[in-house]
mmCIF file of C-alpha atoms and ligand atoms in Angstrom:
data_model
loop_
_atom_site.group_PDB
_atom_site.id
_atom_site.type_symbol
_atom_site.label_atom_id
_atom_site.label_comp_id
_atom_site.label_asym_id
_atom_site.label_seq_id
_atom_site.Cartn_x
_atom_site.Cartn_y
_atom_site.Cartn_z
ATOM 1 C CA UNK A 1 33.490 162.603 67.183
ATOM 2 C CA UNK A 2 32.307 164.409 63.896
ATOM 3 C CA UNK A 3 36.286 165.473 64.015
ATOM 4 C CA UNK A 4 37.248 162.097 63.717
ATOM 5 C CA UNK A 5 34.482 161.216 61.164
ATOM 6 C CA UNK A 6 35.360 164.353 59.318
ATOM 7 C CA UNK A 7 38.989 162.566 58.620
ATOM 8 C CA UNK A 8 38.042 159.046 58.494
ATOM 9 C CA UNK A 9 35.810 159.858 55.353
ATOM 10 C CA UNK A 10 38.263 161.371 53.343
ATOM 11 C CA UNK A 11 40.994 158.513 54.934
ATOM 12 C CA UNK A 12 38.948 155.645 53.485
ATOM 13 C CA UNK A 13 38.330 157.062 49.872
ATOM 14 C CA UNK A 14 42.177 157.332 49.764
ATOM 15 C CA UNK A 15 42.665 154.235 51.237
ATOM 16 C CA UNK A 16 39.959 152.670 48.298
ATOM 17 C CA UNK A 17 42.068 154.811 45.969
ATOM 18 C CA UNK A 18 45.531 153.372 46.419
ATOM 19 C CA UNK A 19 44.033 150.094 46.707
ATOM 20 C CA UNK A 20 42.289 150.737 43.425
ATOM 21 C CA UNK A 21 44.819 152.704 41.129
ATOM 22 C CA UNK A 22 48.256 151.800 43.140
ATOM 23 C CA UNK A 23 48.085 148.509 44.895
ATOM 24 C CA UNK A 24 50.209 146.214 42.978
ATOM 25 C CA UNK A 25 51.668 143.086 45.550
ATOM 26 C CA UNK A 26 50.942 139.451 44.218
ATOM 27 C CA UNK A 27 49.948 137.566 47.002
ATOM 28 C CA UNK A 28 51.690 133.955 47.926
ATOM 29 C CA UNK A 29 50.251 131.468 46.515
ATOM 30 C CA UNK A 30 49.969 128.535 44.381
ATOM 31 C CA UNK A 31 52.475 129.223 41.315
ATOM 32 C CA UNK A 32 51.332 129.013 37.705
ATOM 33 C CA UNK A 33 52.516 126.409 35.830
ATOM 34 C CA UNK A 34 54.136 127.928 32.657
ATOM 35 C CA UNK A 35 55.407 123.573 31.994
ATOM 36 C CA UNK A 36 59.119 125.108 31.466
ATOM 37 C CA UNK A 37 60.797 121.330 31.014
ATOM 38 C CA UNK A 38 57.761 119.953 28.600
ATOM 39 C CA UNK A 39 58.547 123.517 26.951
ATOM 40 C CA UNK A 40 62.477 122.584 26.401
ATOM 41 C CA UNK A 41 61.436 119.156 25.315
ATOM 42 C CA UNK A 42 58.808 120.292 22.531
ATOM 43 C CA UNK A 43 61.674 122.555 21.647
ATOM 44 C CA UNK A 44 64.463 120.466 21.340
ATOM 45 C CA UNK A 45 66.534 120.433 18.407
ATOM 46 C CA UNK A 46 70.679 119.932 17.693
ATOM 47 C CA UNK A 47 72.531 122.588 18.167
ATOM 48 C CA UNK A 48 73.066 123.178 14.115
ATOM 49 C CA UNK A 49 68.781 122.814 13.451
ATOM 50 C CA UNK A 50 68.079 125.821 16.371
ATOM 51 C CA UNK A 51 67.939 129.388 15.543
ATOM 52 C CA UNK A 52 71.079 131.597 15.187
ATOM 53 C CA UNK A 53 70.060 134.642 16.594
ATOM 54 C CA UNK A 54 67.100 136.742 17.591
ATOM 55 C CA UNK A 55 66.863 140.502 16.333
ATOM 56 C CA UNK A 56 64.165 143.451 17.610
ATOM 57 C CA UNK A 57 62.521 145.270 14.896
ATOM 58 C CA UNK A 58 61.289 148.173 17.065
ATOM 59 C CA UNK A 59 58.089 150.264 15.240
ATOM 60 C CA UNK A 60 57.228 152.568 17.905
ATOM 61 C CA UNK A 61 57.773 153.682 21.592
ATOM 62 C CA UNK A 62 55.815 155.044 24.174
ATOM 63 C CA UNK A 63 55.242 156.042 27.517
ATOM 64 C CA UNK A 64 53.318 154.816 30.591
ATOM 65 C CA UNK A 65 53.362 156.279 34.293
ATOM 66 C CA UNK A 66 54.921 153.904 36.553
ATOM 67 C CA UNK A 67 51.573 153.015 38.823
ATOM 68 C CA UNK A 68 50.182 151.880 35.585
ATOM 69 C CA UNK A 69 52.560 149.390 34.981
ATOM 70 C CA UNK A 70 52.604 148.086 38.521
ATOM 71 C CA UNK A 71 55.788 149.790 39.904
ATOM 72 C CA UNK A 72 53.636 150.983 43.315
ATOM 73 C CA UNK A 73 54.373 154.937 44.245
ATOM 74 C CA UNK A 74 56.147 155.693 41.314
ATOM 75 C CA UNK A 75 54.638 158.254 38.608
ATOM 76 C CA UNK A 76 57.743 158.447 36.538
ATOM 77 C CA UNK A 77 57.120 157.682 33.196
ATOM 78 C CA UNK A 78 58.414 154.177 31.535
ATOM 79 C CA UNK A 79 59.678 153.675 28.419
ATOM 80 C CA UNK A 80 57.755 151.003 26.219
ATOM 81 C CA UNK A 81 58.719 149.665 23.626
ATOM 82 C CA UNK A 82 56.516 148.354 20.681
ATOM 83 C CA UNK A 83 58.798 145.679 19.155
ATOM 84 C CA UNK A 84 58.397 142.164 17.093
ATOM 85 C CA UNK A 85 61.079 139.901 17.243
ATOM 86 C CA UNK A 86 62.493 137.932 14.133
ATOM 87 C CA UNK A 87 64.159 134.688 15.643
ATOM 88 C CA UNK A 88 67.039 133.761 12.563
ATOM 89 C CA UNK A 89 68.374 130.432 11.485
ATOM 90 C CA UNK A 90 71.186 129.663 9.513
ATOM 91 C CA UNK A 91 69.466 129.174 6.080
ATOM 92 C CA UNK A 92 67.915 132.394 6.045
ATOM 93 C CA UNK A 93 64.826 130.721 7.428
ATOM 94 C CA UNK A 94 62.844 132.795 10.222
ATOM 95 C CA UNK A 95 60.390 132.841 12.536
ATOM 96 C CA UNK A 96 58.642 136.656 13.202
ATOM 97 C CA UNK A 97 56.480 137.049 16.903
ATOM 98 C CA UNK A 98 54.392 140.076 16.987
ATOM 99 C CA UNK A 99 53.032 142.279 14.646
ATOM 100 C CA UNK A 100 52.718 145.010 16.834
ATOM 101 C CA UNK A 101 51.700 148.463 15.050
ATOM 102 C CA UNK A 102 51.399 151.126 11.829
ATOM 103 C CA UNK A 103 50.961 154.565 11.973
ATOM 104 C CA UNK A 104 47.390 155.216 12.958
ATOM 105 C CA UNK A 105 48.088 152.861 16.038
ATOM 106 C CA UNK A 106 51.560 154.068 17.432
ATOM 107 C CA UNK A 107 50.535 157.660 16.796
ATOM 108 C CA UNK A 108 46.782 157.439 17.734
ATOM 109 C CA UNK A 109 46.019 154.670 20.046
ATOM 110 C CA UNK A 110 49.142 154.731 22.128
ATOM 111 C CA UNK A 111 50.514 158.347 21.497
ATOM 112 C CA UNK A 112 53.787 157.178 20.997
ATOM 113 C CA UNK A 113 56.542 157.927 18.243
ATOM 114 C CA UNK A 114 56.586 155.880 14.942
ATOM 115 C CA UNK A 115 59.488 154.369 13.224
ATOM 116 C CA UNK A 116 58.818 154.194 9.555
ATOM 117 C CA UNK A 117 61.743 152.542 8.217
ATOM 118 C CA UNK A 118 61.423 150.030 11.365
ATOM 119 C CA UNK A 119 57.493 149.166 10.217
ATOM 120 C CA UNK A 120 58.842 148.719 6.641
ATOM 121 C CA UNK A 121 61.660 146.068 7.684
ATOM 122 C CA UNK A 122 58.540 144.453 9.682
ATOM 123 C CA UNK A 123 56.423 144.347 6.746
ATOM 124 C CA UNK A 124 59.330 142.908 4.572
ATOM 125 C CA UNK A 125 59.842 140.228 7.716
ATOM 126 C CA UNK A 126 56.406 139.129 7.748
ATOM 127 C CA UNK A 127 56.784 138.502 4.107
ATOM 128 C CA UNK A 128 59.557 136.356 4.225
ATOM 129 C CA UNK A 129 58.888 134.715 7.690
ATOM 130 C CA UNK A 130 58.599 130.646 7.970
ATOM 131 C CA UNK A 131 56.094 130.659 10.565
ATOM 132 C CA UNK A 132 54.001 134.405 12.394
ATOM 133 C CA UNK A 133 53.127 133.951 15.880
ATOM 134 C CA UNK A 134 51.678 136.909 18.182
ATOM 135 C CA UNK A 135 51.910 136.697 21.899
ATOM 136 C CA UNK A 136 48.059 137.626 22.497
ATOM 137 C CA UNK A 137 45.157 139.415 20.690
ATOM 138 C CA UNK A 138 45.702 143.144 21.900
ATOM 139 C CA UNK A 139 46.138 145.899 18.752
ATOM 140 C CA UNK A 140 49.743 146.989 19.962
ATOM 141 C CA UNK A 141 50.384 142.473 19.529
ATOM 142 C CA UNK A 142 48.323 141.655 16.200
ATOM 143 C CA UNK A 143 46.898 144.385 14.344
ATOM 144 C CA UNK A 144 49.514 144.449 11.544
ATOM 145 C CA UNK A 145 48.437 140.746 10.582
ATOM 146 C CA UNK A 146 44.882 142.293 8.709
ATOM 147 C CA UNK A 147 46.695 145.569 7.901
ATOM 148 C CA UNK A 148 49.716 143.862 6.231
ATOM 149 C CA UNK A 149 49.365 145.103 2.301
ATOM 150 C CA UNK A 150 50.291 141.911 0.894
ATOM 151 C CA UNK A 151 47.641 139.067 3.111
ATOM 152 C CA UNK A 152 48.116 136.416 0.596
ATOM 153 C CA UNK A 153 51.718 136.475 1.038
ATOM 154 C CA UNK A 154 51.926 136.046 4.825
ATOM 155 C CA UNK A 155 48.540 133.874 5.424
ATOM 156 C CA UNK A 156 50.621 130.780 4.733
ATOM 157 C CA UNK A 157 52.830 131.281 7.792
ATOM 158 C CA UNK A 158 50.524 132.283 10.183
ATOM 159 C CA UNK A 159 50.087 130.330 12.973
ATOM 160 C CA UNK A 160 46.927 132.175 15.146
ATOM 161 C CA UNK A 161 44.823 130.671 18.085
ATOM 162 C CA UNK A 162 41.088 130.653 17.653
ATOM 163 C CA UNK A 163 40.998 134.064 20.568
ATOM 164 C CA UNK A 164 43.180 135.349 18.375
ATOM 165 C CA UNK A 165 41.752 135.149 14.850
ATOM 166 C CA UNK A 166 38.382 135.964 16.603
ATOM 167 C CA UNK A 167 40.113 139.206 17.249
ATOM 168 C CA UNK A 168 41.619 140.247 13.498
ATOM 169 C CA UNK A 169 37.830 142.106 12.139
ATOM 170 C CA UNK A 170 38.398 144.675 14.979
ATOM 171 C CA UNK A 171 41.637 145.632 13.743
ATOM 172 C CA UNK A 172 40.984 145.221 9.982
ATOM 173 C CA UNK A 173 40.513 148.724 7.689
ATOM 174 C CA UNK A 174 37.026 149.447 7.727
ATOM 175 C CA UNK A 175 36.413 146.107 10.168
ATOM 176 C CA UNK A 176 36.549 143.546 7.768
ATOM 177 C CA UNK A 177 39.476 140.910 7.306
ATOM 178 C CA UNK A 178 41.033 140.790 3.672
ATOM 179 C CA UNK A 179 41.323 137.410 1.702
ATOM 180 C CA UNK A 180 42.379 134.969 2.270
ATOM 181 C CA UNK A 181 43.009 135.888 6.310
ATOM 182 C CA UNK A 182 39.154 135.219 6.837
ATOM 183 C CA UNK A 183 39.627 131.984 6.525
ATOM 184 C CA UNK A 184 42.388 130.778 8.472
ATOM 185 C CA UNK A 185 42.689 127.022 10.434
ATOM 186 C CA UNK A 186 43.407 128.023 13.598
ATOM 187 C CA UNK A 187 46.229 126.153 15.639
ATOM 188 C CA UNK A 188 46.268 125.068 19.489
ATOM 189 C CA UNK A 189 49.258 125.389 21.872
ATOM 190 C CA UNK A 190 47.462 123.520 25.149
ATOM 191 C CA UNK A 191 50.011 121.573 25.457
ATOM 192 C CA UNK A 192 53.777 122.736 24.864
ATOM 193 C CA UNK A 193 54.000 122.602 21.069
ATOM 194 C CA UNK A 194 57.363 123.300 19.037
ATOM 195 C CA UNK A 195 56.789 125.431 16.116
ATOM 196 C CA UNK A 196 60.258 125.044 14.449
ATOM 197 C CA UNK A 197 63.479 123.846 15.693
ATOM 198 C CA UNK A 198 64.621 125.927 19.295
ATOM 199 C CA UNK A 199 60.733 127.289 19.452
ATOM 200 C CA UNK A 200 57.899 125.695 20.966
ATOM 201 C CA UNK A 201 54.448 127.574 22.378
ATOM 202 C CA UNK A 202 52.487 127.126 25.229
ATOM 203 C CA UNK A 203 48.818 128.560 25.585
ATOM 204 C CA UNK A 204 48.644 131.014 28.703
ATOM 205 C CA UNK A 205 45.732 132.435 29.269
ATOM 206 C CA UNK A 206 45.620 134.790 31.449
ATOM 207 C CA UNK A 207 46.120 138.558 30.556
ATOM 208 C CA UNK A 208 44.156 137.829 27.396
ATOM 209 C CA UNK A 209 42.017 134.524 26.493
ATOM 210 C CA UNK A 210 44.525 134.024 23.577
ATOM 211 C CA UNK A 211 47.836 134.962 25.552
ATOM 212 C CA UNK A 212 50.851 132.211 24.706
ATOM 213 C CA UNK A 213 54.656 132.189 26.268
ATOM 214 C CA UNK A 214 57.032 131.442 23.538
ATOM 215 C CA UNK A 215 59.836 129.557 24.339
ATOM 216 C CA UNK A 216 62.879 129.747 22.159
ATOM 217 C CA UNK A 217 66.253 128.008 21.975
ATOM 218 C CA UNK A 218 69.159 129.487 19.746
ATOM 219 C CA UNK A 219 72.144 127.073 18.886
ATOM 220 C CA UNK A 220 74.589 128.752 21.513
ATOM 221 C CA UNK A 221 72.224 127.423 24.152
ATOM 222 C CA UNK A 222 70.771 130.623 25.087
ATOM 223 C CA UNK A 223 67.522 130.339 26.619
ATOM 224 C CA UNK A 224 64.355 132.778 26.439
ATOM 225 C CA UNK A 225 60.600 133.024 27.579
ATOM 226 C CA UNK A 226 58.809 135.257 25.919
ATOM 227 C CA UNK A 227 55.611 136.619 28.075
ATOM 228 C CA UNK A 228 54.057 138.866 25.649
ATOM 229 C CA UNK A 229 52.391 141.037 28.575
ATOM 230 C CA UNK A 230 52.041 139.156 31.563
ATOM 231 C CA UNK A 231 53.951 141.772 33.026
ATOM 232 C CA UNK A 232 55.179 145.033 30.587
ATOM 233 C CA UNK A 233 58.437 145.461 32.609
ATOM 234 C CA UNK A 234 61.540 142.876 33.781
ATOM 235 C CA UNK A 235 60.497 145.035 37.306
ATOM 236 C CA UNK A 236 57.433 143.315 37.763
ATOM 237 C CA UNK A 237 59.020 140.019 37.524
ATOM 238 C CA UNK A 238 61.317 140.848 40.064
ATOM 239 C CA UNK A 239 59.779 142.544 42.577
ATOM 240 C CA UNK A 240 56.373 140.115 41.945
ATOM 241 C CA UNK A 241 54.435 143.045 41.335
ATOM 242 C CA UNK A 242 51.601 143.210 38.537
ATOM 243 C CA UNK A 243 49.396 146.038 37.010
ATOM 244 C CA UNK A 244 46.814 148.030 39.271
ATOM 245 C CA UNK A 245 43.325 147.296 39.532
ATOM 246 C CA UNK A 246 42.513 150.120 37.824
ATOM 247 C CA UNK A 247 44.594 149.045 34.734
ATOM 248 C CA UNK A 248 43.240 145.067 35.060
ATOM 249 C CA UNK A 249 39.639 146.446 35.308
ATOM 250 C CA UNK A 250 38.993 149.938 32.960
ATOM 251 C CA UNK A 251 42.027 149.682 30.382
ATOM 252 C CA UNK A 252 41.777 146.426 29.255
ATOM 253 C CA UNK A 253 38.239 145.147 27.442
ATOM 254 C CA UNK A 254 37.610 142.292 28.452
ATOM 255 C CA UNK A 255 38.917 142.891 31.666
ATOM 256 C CA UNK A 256 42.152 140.997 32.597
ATOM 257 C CA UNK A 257 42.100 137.141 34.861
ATOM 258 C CA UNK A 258 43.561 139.333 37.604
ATOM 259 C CA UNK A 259 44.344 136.419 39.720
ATOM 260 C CA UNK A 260 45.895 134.214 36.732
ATOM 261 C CA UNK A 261 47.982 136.947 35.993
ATOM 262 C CA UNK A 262 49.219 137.042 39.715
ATOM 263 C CA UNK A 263 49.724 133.366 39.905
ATOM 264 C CA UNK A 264 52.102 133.615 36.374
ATOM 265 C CA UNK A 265 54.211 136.815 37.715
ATOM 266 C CA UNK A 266 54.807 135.211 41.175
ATOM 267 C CA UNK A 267 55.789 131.988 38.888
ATOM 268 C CA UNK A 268 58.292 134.463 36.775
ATOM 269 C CA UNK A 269 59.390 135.430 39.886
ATOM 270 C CA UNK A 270 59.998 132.409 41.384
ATOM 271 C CA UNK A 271 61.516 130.683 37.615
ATOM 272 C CA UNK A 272 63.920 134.497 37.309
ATOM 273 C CA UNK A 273 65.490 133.167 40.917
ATOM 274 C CA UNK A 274 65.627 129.583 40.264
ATOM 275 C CA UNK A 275 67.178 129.883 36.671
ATOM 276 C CA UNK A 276 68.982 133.166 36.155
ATOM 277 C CA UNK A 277 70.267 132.504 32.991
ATOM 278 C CA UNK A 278 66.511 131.992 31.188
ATOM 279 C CA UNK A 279 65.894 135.627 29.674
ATOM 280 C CA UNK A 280 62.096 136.664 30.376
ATOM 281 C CA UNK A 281 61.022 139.309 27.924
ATOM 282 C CA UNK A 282 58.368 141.234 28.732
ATOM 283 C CA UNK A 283 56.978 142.219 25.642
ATOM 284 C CA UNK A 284 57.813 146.125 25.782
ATOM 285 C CA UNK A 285 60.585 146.414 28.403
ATOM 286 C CA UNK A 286 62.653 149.007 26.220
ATOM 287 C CA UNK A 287 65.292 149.296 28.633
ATOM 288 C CA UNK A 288 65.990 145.625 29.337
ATOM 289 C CA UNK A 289 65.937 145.320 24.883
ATOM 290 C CA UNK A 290 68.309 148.016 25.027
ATOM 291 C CA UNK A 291 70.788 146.303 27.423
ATOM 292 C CA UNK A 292 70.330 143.192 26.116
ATOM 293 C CA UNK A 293 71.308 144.859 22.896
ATOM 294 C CA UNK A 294 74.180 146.259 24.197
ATOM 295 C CA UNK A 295 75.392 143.121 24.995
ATOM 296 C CA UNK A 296 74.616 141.247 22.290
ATOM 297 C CA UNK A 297 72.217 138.755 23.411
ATOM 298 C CA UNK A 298 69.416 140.488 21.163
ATOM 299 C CA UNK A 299 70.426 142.241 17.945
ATOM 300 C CA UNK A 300 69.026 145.704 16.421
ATOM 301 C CA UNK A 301 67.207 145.000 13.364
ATOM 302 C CA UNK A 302 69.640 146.983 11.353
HETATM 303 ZN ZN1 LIG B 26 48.311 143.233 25.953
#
């Protein structure tokens, strides 16, 4: 009897400890509605009005242990990459999403490698850029938005949800957001909403209060969904797996909608089946940027 008690003890904090750190399934279930066709419709634009191409300016990269990122029994470490993409049109105009990191964050918040001349090409993009959108509040997402050295140039093209811009002071030097980014008019995506010709946005809360898919046509007829991190890795999406508990619950502050996020990945999962040719991007699969690089369905920055 005590035998038996003496293994069932240690048996059921394991068991608690998969379930907490490991466990990673997405139940069936009701689907999320991510409003794909209202998406294409906001978007629509001829063929010679959409965007040309869509390049990866990659600032930093990282590592994560594959548990953490909802891969199950596997500690191998992932590649992720910390990347903002500038969506090109023919007239040189362009749309940037994500302003993902500097220095002090690659290096010192997510101990990964910096790219200098990468974060200077993002600067210069932000500059230039039509329209700025970032897939959700986190620092690795927004944080070059207050810590761009030029605000008054790129205030005029940003286009920031009220989660969002209630997020900019905790990334700002010394916590306080320079002129004139303290007083932006925040936009809504609630319903599908295009943003420029090929690009329309769609609030999805979820992972973060401000989290949006972005949607983007490019005149060839290419398709993509951009998911910002609703799940970090194409694997998630199709093997309907999401983060660990332990990730949803100590890593993120606030804590994550754990089952919103569910619903959405089993939705990717179920939209990556039903239309293969609509690219997902997860916003820091590096190996599914580098392959689509290497085909030449994304382009390298340069
Ligand atoms: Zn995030």
């Amino acid at each position: 009897m005590r035998r038996s008690l003496f293994l069932a003890v240690p048996a059921a904090v394991l068991a608690f400890l998969y379930w907490w750190a490991i466990e990673n399934s997405v139940p069936e279930g009701p689907a999320y509605d991510f409003q794909i066709e209202r998406l294409r419709e906001a978007a629509e634009a001829p063929a010679g009005d959409r965007p040309i191409a869509i390049s990866v300016i990659e600032v930093g990269r990282g590592r994560a242990p594959g548990f953490a990122v909802g891969l199950g029994l596997d500690f191998a470490p992932v590649d992720m990459t910390f990347s903002a993409f500038r969506v090109a049109y023919p007239d040189d105009a362009s749309v940037l999403i994500e302003a993902p990191a500097d220095r002090q964050v690659v290096e010192e918040e997510l101990g990964g490698d910096f790219y200098p001349e990468q974060y200077a090409r993002l600067v210069q993009a932000m500059d230039v850029a039509d329209a700025i959108l970032v897939t959700h509040e986190h620092l690795d997402h927004i944080s070059v938005v207050p810590r761009h050295p030029r605000p008054e140039v790129i205030a005029p093209a940003l286009r920031l949800t009220p989660p969002q811009i209630a997020a900019l002071p905790q990334f700002a030097p010394n916590g306080v957001v320079p002129e004139p980014l303290d007083r932006l008019i925040a936009e809504r995506f609630d319903k599908p909403r295009k943003v420029a010709p090929g690009i329309a946005v769609l609030e999805t809360p979820g992972h973060t209060e401000g989290s949006l898919t972005i949607y983007v046509q490019l005149a060839d007829g290419q398709e993509f969904l951009m998911i910002g991190d609703i799940a970090w890795n194409m694997r998630n999406i199709e093997k309907a797996t999401t983060r660990p508990r332990i990730m949803q619950t100590l890593f993120f502050d606030p804590p994550e909608d754990r089952r919103t996020v569910q619903a959405q990945v089993r939705a990717l999962h179920e939209l990556s089946k039903a239309e293969p040719d609509l690219l997902i991007l997860p916003a820091h699969d590096a190996a599914q940027q580098e392959l689509l690089m290497r085909r030449g369905v994304l382009q390298p920055a340069g």
